[in-house]
Short mmCIF file of C-alpha atoms in Angstrom, two decimals:
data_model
loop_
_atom_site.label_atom_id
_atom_site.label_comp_id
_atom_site.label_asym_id
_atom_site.label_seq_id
_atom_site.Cartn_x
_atom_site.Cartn_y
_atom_site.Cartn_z
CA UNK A 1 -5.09 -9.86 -21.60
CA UNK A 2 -2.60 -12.55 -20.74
CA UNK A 3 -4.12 -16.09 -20.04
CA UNK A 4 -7.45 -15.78 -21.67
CA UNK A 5 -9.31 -19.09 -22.25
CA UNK A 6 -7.78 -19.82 -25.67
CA UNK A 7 -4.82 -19.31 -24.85
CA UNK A 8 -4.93 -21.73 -21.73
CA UNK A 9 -5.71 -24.19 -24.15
CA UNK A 10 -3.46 -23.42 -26.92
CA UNK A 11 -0.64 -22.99 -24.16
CA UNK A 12 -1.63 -26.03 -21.97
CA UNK A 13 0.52 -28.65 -23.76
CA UNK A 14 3.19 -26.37 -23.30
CA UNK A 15 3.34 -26.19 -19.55
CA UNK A 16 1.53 -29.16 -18.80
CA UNK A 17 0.54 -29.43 -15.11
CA UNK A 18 0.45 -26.41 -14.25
CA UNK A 19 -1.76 -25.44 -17.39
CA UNK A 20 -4.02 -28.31 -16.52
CA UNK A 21 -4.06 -26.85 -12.65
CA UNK A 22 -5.05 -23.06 -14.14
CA UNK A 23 -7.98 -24.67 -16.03
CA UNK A 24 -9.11 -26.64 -13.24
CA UNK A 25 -8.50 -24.34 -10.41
CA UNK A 26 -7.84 -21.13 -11.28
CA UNK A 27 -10.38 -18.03 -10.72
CA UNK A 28 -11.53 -18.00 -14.39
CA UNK A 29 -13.87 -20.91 -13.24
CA UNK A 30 -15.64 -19.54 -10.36
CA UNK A 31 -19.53 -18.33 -11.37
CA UNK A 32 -19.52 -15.32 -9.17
CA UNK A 33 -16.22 -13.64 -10.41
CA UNK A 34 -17.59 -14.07 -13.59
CA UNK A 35 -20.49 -12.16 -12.79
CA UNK A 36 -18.74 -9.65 -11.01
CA UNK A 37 -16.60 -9.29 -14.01
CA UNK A 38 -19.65 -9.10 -16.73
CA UNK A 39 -21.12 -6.02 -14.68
CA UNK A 40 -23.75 -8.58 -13.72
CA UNK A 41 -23.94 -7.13 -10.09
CA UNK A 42 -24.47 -4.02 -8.25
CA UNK A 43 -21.88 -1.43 -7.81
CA UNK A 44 -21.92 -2.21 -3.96
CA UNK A 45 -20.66 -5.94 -4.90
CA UNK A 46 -17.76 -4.91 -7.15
CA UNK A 47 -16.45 -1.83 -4.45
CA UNK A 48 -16.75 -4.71 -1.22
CA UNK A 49 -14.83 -7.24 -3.67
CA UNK A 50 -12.01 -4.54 -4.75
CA UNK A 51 -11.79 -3.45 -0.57
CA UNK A 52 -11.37 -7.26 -0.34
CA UNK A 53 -8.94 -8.29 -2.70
CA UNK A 54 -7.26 -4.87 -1.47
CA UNK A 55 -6.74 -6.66 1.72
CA UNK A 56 -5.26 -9.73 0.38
CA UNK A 57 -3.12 -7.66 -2.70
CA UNK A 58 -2.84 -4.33 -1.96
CA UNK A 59 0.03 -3.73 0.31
CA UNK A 60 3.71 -4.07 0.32
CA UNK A 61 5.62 -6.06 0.24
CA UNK A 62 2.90 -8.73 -1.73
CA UNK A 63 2.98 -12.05 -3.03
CA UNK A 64 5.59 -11.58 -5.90
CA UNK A 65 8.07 -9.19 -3.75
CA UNK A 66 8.59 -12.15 -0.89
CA UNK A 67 9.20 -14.77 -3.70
CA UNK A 68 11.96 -12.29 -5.21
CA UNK A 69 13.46 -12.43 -1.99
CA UNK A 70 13.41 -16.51 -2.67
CA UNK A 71 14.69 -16.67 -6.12
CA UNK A 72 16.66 -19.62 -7.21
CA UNK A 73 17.49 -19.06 -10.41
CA UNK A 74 18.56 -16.13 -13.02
CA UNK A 75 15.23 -16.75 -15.10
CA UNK A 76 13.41 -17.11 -12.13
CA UNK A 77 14.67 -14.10 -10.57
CA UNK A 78 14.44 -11.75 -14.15
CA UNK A 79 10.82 -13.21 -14.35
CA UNK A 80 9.84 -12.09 -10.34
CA UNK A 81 11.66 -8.53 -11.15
CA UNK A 82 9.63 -7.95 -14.38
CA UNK A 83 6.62 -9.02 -12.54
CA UNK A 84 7.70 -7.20 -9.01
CA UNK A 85 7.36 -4.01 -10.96
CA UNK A 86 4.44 -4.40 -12.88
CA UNK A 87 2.45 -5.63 -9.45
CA UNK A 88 3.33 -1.81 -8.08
CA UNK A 89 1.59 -0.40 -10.83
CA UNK A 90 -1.54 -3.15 -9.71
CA UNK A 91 -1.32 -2.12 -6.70
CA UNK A 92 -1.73 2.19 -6.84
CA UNK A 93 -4.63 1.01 -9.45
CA UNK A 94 -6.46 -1.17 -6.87
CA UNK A 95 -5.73 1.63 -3.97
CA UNK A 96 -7.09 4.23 -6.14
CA UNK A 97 -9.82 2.45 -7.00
CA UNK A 98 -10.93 1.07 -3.40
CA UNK A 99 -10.06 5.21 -1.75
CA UNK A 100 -12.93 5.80 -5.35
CA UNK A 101 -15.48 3.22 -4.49
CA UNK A 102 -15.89 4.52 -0.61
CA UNK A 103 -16.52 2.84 2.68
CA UNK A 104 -17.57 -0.95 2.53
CA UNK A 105 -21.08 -1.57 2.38
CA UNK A 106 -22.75 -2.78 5.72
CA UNK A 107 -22.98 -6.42 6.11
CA UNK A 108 -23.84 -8.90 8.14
CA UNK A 109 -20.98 -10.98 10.00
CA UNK A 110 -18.41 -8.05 8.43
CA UNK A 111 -16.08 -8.99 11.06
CA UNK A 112 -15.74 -12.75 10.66
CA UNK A 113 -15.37 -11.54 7.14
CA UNK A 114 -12.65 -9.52 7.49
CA UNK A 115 -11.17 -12.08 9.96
CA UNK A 116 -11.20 -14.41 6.94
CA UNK A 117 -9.50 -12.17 4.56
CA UNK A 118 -6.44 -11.53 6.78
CA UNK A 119 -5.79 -15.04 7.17
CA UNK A 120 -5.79 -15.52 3.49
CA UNK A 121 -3.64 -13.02 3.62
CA UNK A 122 -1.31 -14.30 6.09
CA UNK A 123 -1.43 -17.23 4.32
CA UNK A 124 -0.25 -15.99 0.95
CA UNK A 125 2.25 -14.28 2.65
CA UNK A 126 3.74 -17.27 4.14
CA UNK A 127 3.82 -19.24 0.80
CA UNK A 128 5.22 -16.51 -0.76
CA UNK A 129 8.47 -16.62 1.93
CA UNK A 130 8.56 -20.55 2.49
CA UNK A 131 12.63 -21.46 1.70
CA UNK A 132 11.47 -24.33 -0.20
CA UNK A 133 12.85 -24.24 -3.73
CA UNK A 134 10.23 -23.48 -6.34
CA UNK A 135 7.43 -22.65 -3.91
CA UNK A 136 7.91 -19.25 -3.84
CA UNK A 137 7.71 -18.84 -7.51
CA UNK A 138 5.01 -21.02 -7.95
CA UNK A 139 2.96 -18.76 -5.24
CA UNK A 140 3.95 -15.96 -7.81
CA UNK A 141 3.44 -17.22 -10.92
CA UNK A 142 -0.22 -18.32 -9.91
CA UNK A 143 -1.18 -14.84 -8.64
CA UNK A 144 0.00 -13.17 -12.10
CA UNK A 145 -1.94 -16.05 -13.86
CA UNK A 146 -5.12 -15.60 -11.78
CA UNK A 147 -4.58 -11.66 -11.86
CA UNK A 148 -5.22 -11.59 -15.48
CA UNK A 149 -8.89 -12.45 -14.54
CA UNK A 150 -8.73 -10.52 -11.20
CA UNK A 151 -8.27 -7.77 -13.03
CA UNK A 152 -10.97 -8.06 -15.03
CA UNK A 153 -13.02 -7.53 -11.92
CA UNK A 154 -11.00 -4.23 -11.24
CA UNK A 155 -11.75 -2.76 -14.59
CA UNK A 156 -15.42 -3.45 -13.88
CA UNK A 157 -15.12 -1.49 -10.87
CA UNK A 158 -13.47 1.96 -12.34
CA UNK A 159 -15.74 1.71 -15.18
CA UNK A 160 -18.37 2.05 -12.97
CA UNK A 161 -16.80 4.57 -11.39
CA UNK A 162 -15.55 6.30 -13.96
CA UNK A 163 -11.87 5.90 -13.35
CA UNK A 164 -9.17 5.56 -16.34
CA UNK A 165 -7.85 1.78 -16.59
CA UNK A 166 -4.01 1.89 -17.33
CA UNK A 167 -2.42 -0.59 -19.42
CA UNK A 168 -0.85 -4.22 -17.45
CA UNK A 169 2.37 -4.47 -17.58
CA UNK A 170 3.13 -7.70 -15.94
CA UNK A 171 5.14 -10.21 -17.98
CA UNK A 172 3.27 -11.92 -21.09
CA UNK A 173 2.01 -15.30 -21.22
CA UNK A 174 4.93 -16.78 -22.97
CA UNK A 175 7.38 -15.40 -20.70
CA UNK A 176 5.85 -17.04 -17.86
CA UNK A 177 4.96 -20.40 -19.24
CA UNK A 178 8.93 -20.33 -19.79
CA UNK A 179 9.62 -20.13 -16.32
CA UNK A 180 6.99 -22.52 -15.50
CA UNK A 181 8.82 -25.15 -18.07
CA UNK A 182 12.30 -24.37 -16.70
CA UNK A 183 11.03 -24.83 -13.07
CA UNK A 184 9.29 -28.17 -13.65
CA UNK A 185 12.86 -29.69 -15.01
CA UNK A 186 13.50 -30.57 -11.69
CA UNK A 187 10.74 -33.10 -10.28
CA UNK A 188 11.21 -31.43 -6.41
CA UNK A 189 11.28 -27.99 -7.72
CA UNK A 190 8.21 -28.88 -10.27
CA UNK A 191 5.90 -30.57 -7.13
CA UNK A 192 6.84 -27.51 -5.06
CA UNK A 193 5.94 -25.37 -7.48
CA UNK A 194 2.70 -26.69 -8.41
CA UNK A 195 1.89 -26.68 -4.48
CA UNK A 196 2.33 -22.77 -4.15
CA UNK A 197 0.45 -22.38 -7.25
CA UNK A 198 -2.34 -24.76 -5.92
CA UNK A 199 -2.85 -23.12 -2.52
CA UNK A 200 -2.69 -19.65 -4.52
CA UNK A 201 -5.75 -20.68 -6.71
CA UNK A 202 -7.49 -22.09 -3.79
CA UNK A 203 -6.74 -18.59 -1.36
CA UNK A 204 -8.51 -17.16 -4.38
CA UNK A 205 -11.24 -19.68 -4.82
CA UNK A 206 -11.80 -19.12 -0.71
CA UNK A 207 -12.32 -15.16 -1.40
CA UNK A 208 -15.02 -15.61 -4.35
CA UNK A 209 -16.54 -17.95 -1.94
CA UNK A 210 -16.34 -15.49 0.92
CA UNK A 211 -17.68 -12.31 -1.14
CA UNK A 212 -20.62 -14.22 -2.47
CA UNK A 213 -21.58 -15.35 0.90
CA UNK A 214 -21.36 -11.24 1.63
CA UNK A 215 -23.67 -10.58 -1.06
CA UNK A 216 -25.78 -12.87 -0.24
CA UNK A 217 -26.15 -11.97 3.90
CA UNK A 218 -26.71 -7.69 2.23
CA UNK A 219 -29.39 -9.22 -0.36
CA UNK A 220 -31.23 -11.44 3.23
CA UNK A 221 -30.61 -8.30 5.40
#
């Protein structure tokens, strides 16, 4: 799977900042993800966090689809094509597996929840379509970094549930720290880059947060 701790570090001299912001702030880091994605809670824990990152990545247009819209650049653009089409593939997986995992469990607070999640949503969405050069991309690039552990949390799921995992086909590591290096060239379109990339990570960050709070009002209730 693309983006694995090793290669972070054997790829972080490589694409500098932006490596450094993945190990600092990307999903990989946060302790609940990592138990959702070690099968270290319930079944009711992974289904509520696939309905939730459902609601942030499951519908279309996404993250990567506005950016193509946005694209600068003929590496940039072959990059967000390659990855445009591998994120439809994501997204019937994560549909199939939320319409498998049934309703959400009850929780307390489920609509200030949900509240929460559309605005995270909204607010992908908006980096994802800002006309500032390389902000776009970044927004992109950090969601096909992050998915790689994302994903990891889906394939929890549907073996619990018995569902088949298909292969990802979104771009390989290398491809994408290319982009990353031709990007950051350009000091404006490197800082705007990093910035879409940084308020990806931190979207992403907020939705751990926010399904760990969940689990714990279900666990008090």
């Amino acid at each position: 799977m693309p983006f694995d701790t090793a290669q972070i570090a054997r790829l972080g001299g490589t694409w500098g900042a932006m490596g450094s912001l993945v190990a600092s702030d990307g999903s990989a880091n946060h302790p609940y993800l990592q138990n959702l994605a070690d099968h270290l809670e319930p079944l009711r824990d992974l289904a509520d966090a696939a309905h939730f990152i459902c609601v942030l990545h499951g519908r279309h247009p996404g993250v990567v689809d506005h950016a193509l819209d946005h694209a600068r650049v003929s590496l940039e653009r072959d990059w967000l094509e390659a990855a445009a089409d591998a994120f439809a593939t994501e997204r019937a997986y994560l549909v199939r597996i939320v319409a498998a995992a049934g309703p959400l469990p009850s929780t307390p607070g489920h609509a200030e929840s949900e509240a929460a999640a559309h605005a995270q949503r909204h607010a992908l969405d908006m980096l994802a379509q800002s006309d500032r050069a390389g902000c776009a991309a970044g927004a992109a690039l950090a969601l096909a970094i992050d998915w790689a552990t994302i994903r990891e949390v889906l394939d929890a799921v549907a073996t619990r549930l018995g569902l088949a995992i298909p292969v990802s086909t979104l771009p390989l590591a290398e491809e994408t720290v290319s982009v990353v290096d031709a990007l950051a060239r350009e000091a404006s379109m490197e800082r705007a880059m990093l910035f879409g990339a940084q308020q990806v990570f931190a979207q992403h960050r907020g939705l751990w947060d926010l399904l760990e709070a969940r689990t714990s009002a279900r666990n008090r209730a």
